[in-house]
Amino acid sequence: LAKTTQPISMDSYEGQEVNITCSHNNIATNDYITWYQQFPSQGPRFIIQGYKTKVTNEVASLFIPADRKSSTLSLPRVSLSDTAVYYCLVGDRAGTASKLTFGTGTRLQVTL
Amino acid sequence: AAGVIQSPRHLIKEKRETATLKCYPIPRHDTVYWYQQGPGQDPQFLISFYEKMQSDKGSIPDRFSAQQFSDYHSELNMSSLELGDSALYFCASHSQINLHTGELFFGEGSRLTVL
């Protein structure tokens, strides 16, 4: 499975846009990129998933360049409640790649 | 909507004791994953099941075993507990039918404390 590299931590002010980049240089052709959010002592929560180009949902956007060796999670106008750890996972769709591995996530701290 | 149910939510055991954690996936989900998350650490994949058969194994100690039953619930059995087993244990479920979503649904976790 492709190994991922993310920044250990990021800081932002409330109302700003936050972009978290994940590197996955050895991503395979069948791999998808999935981002999860985790609050302390809670289970990770799915944010967004994509394969290429751009995906947008009600909470975030995911930008994937043509070579797919990296991806960027974009959180528009963050609030204090977005303070959490964000994980980038790369692998075949959940269920077909049984060993979905979490790397070292990015701890986002949002302040006033 | 129904979510992944884990029990117990909290468990305190002594060293060398055994513990069993249970996971009830979302109805009609056929795949279950177990993760261990130590204090301040990232979730570590332990084991997964699909249609009651073990699908893959991660960094699960030999002292641990798990299975998925006919009703798709899963149990993680831990024996000869060590202090280092103290962690949050998450279960996640997924439906192979809904591969297009690629989303894992996580439970709230079971916190095991070994004294």
Tab-separated table of C-alpha atoms in Angstrom:
chain	number	residue	atom	x	y	z
A	1	LEU	CA	0.000	0.000	0.000
A	2	ALA	CA	1.179	3.510	-0.768
A	3	LYS	CA	2.809	5.279	2.145
A	4	THR	CA	1.586	8.776	2.914
A	5	THR	CA	3.353	11.809	4.298
A	6	GLN	CA	1.541	14.741	5.849
A	7	PRO	CA	2.616	17.747	7.908
A	8	ILE	CA	2.587	16.901	11.601
A	9	SER	CA	0.640	20.005	12.564
A	10	MET	CA	-0.947	23.165	11.222
A	11	ASP	CA	-2.380	26.257	12.825
A	12	SER	CA	-5.115	28.485	11.466
A	13	TYR	CA	-7.402	31.282	12.494
A	14	GLU	CA	-11.121	30.913	12.385
A	15	GLY	CA	-12.605	31.888	9.053
A	16	GLN	CA	-9.533	31.068	7.005
A	17	GLU	CA	-9.180	28.426	4.335
A	18	VAL	CA	-6.924	25.545	5.308
A	19	ASN	CA	-5.114	23.342	2.830
A	20	ILE	CA	-3.493	20.123	4.002
A	21	THR	CA	-1.272	18.349	1.513
A	22	CYS	CA	-0.527	14.654	1.526
A	23	SER	CA	2.295	13.048	-0.442
A	24	HIS	CA	1.840	9.525	-1.803
A	25	ASN	CA	4.578	9.021	-4.354
A	26	ASN	CA	4.009	5.315	-4.927
A	27	ILE	CA	0.256	5.417	-5.351
A	28	ALA	CA	-1.016	2.538	-7.465
A	29	THR	CA	-3.323	2.772	-10.447
A	30	ASN	CA	-6.273	1.340	-8.535
A	31	ASP	CA	-5.733	3.419	-5.404
A	32	TYR	CA	-8.144	6.053	-4.198
A	33	ILE	CA	-7.359	8.858	-1.773
A	34	THR	CA	-9.541	9.179	1.288
A	35	TRP	CA	-9.444	11.725	4.085
A	36	TYR	CA	-10.705	11.197	7.617
A	37	GLN	CA	-11.157	13.570	10.548
A	38	GLN	CA	-10.689	12.468	14.128
A	39	PHE	CA	-11.569	14.261	17.344
A	40	PRO	CA	-9.986	13.170	20.644
A	41	SER	CA	-11.334	9.858	21.919
A	42	GLN	CA	-13.686	9.494	18.958
A	43	GLY	CA	-13.602	7.254	15.922
A	44	PRO	CA	-12.335	8.711	12.644
A	45	ARG	CA	-14.993	10.214	10.426
A	46	PHE	CA	-14.997	10.144	6.626
A	47	ILE	CA	-14.550	13.537	4.976
A	48	ILE	CA	-13.998	12.986	1.285
A	49	GLN	CA	-12.634	10.571	-1.291
A	50	GLY	CA	-11.274	11.043	-4.775
A	51	TYR	CA	-9.341	9.427	-7.591
A	52	LYS	CA	-8.233	12.334	-9.769
A	53	THR	CA	-8.805	16.039	-10.465
A	54	LYS	CA	-11.187	17.673	-8.015
A	55	VAL	CA	-13.919	16.443	-5.739
A	56	THR	CA	-16.128	18.692	-3.652
A	57	ASN	CA	-18.759	17.984	-1.050
A	58	GLU	CA	-20.556	20.038	1.556
A	59	VAL	CA	-17.592	20.162	3.930
A	60	ALA	CA	-14.401	20.027	1.865
A	61	SER	CA	-12.692	19.863	-1.480
A	62	LEU	CA	-10.031	17.451	-2.592
A	63	PHE	CA	-7.532	18.418	-5.263
A	64	ILE	CA	-5.528	15.708	-6.985
A	65	PRO	CA	-2.980	16.618	-9.667
A	66	ALA	CA	-2.607	14.616	-12.834
A	67	ASP	CA	0.320	12.529	-11.554
A	68	ARG	CA	-1.678	11.667	-8.388
A	69	LYS	CA	1.484	11.667	-6.281
A	70	SER	CA	-0.047	14.122	-3.871
A	71	SER	CA	-3.420	15.437	-2.844
A	72	THR	CA	-4.666	18.497	-1.018
A	73	LEU	CA	-7.601	18.634	1.337
A	74	SER	CA	-9.133	22.092	1.398
A	75	LEU	CA	-11.327	23.188	4.285
A	76	PRO	CA	-13.093	26.488	3.556
A	77	ARG	CA	-13.593	28.997	6.362
A	78	VAL	CA	-12.581	26.784	9.266
A	79	SER	CA	-14.133	27.163	12.684
A	80	LEU	CA	-12.965	26.210	16.151
A	81	SER	CA	-14.844	22.924	15.805
A	82	ASP	CA	-12.562	21.917	12.930
A	83	THR	CA	-9.702	21.480	15.397
A	84	ALA	CA	-8.895	17.807	14.947
A	85	VAL	CA	-6.447	15.342	13.429
A	86	TYR	CA	-6.783	14.795	9.688
A	87	TYR	CA	-5.628	11.580	8.048
A	88	CYS	CA	-4.914	10.873	4.411
A	89	LEU	CA	-5.339	7.231	3.408
A	90	VAL	CA	-4.390	5.724	0.095
A	91	GLY	CA	-5.552	2.360	-1.084
A	92	ASP	CA	-8.051	0.482	-3.114
A	93	ARG	CA	-11.624	1.247	-2.121
A	94	ALA	CA	-12.486	0.206	1.432
A	95	GLY	CA	-13.459	-3.421	1.416
A	96	THR	CA	-11.172	-4.514	-1.378
A	97	ALA	CA	-7.997	-3.317	0.342
A	98	SER	CA	-8.442	-4.872	3.741
A	99	LYS	CA	-5.381	-3.350	5.293
A	100	LEU	CA	-6.398	0.290	5.303
A	101	THR	CA	-3.503	1.871	7.116
A	102	PHE	CA	-3.458	5.211	8.862
A	103	GLY	CA	-0.240	7.162	8.626
A	104	THR	CA	0.756	10.058	10.814
A	105	GLY	CA	-2.050	12.556	10.646
A	106	THR	CA	-2.027	16.330	10.634
A	107	ARG	CA	-3.096	18.022	13.845
A	108	LEU	CA	-5.010	21.156	12.910
A	109	GLN	CA	-5.433	23.784	15.589
A	110	VAL	CA	-7.940	26.542	14.876
A	111	THR	CA	-7.951	29.626	17.079
A	112	LEU	CA	-9.853	32.893	17.225
B	1	ALA	CA	-29.409	6.078	11.130
B	2	ALA	CA	-27.849	3.085	12.812
B	3	GLY	CA	-24.144	3.335	13.491
B	4	VAL	CA	-21.392	0.941	14.464
B	5	ILE	CA	-21.911	-0.166	18.050
B	6	GLN	CA	-19.013	-1.146	20.262
B	7	SER	CA	-19.139	-2.614	23.726
B	8	PRO	CA	-18.081	-2.147	26.359
B	9	ARG	CA	-17.177	1.512	26.032
B	10	HIS	CA	-14.789	1.291	28.947
B	11	LEU	CA	-12.998	-1.690	30.401
B	12	ILE	CA	-10.460	-1.967	33.187
B	13	LYS	CA	-8.393	-5.129	33.564
B	14	GLU	CA	-5.370	-6.336	35.477
B	15	LYS	CA	-2.176	-7.567	33.841
B	16	ARG	CA	-2.406	-11.141	32.552
B	17	GLU	CA	-6.199	-11.065	32.490
B	18	THR	CA	-8.306	-11.503	29.375
B	19	ALA	CA	-10.704	-9.110	27.707
B	20	THR	CA	-13.284	-9.341	24.960
B	21	LEU	CA	-14.462	-6.417	22.880
B	22	LYS	CA	-17.551	-6.575	20.723
B	23	CYS	CA	-18.463	-4.773	17.539
B	24	TYR	CA	-21.866	-4.626	15.876
B	25	PRO	CA	-21.538	-3.253	12.346
B	26	ILE	CA	-24.100	-1.199	10.538
B	27	PRO	CA	-26.900	-3.463	9.246
B	28	ARG	CA	-26.065	-5.057	5.892
B	29	HIS	CA	-22.378	-4.226	6.257
B	30	ASP	CA	-20.343	-7.346	5.593
B	31	THR	CA	-16.816	-6.123	6.355
B	32	VAL	CA	-15.370	-5.316	9.764
B	33	TYR	CA	-12.029	-3.760	10.662
B	34	TRP	CA	-10.320	-3.493	14.046
B	35	TYR	CA	-7.880	-0.722	14.960
B	36	GLN	CA	-5.852	-0.015	18.077
B	37	GLN	CA	-4.992	3.551	19.035
B	38	GLY	CA	-2.610	4.190	21.905
B	39	PRO	CA	-2.456	7.532	23.729
B	40	GLY	CA	-1.286	10.244	21.348
B	41	GLN	CA	-0.775	7.737	18.540
B	42	ASP	CA	-2.370	7.095	15.181
B	43	PRO	CA	-4.788	4.194	14.660
B	44	GLN	CA	-2.995	0.918	13.931
B	45	PHE	CA	-4.733	-1.691	11.805
B	46	LEU	CA	-5.143	-5.008	13.610
B	47	ILE	CA	-7.333	-7.306	11.561
B	48	SER	CA	-10.274	-7.349	9.185
B	49	PHE	CA	-13.059	-9.716	8.201
B	50	TYR	CA	-15.250	-10.081	5.153
B	51	GLU	CA	-18.246	-12.404	5.130
B	52	LYS	CA	-17.112	-14.049	8.371
B	53	MET	CA	-13.685	-14.907	7.016
B	54	GLN	CA	-10.471	-13.217	8.046
B	55	SER	CA	-9.502	-10.880	5.266
B	56	ASP	CA	-6.224	-9.373	6.341
B	57	LYS	CA	-3.968	-9.065	9.325
B	58	GLY	CA	-1.965	-6.129	10.539
B	59	SER	CA	0.040	-5.598	13.683
B	60	ILE	CA	-2.088	-7.842	15.847
B	61	PRO	CA	-0.230	-9.625	18.666
B	62	ASP	CA	-0.445	-13.405	18.867
B	63	ARG	CA	-2.171	-12.945	22.226
B	64	PHE	CA	-5.114	-11.411	20.386
B	65	SER	CA	-7.653	-13.230	18.279
B	66	ALA	CA	-10.817	-12.173	16.560
B	67	GLN	CA	-13.707	-13.547	14.596
B	68	GLN	CA	-16.808	-12.462	12.762
B	69	PHE	CA	-20.005	-14.310	13.498
B	70	SER	CA	-22.949	-15.320	11.337
B	71	ASP	CA	-24.838	-12.147	12.272
B	72	TYR	CA	-21.739	-10.174	11.161
B	73	HIS	CA	-20.853	-8.911	14.590
B	74	SER	CA	-17.222	-9.307	15.547
B	75	GLU	CA	-15.345	-9.953	18.751
B	76	LEU	CA	-11.735	-9.151	19.602
B	77	ASN	CA	-10.330	-11.415	22.278
B	78	MET	CA	-7.221	-10.329	24.145
B	79	SER	CA	-5.361	-12.592	26.540
B	80	SER	CA	-2.388	-12.199	28.861
B	81	LEU	CA	-3.001	-8.484	28.893
B	82	GLU	CA	-0.020	-6.182	29.186
B	83	LEU	CA	0.212	-2.573	30.245
B	84	GLY	CA	0.968	-1.636	26.640
B	85	ASP	CA	-2.399	-2.974	25.535
B	86	SER	CA	-4.055	0.025	27.157
B	87	ALA	CA	-5.582	1.858	24.228
B	88	LEU	CA	-8.704	2.803	22.378
B	89	TYR	CA	-9.925	-0.001	20.159
B	90	PHE	CA	-11.987	1.022	17.176
B	91	CYS	CA	-14.158	-1.087	15.005
B	92	ALA	CA	-15.181	0.051	11.539
B	93	SER	CA	-17.589	-1.449	9.056
B	94	HIS	CA	-18.198	-1.258	5.349
B	95	SER	CA	-20.353	-2.832	2.733
B	96	GLN	CA	-18.673	-4.479	-0.232
B	97	ILE	CA	-21.769	-3.664	-2.241
B	98	ASN	CA	-21.184	0.054	-1.769
B	99	LEU	CA	-17.639	0.078	-3.041
B	100	HIS	CA	-18.270	3.308	-4.870
B	101	THR	CA	-18.425	5.265	-1.636
B	102	GLY	CA	-15.244	3.902	-0.147
B	103	GLU	CA	-16.296	5.062	3.279
B	104	LEU	CA	-15.452	3.262	6.475
B	105	PHE	CA	-17.870	3.835	9.330
B	106	PHE	CA	-16.208	3.856	12.734
B	107	GLY	CA	-17.651	3.137	16.130
B	108	GLU	CA	-16.982	5.286	19.163
B	109	GLY	CA	-14.374	2.883	20.421
B	110	SER	CA	-13.737	0.769	23.487
B	111	ARG	CA	-11.230	2.154	25.931
B	112	LEU	CA	-9.194	-0.592	27.580
B	113	THR	CA	-7.104	0.223	30.620
B	114	VAL	CA	-4.704	-2.418	31.910
B	115	LEU	CA	-3.468	-1.923	35.456
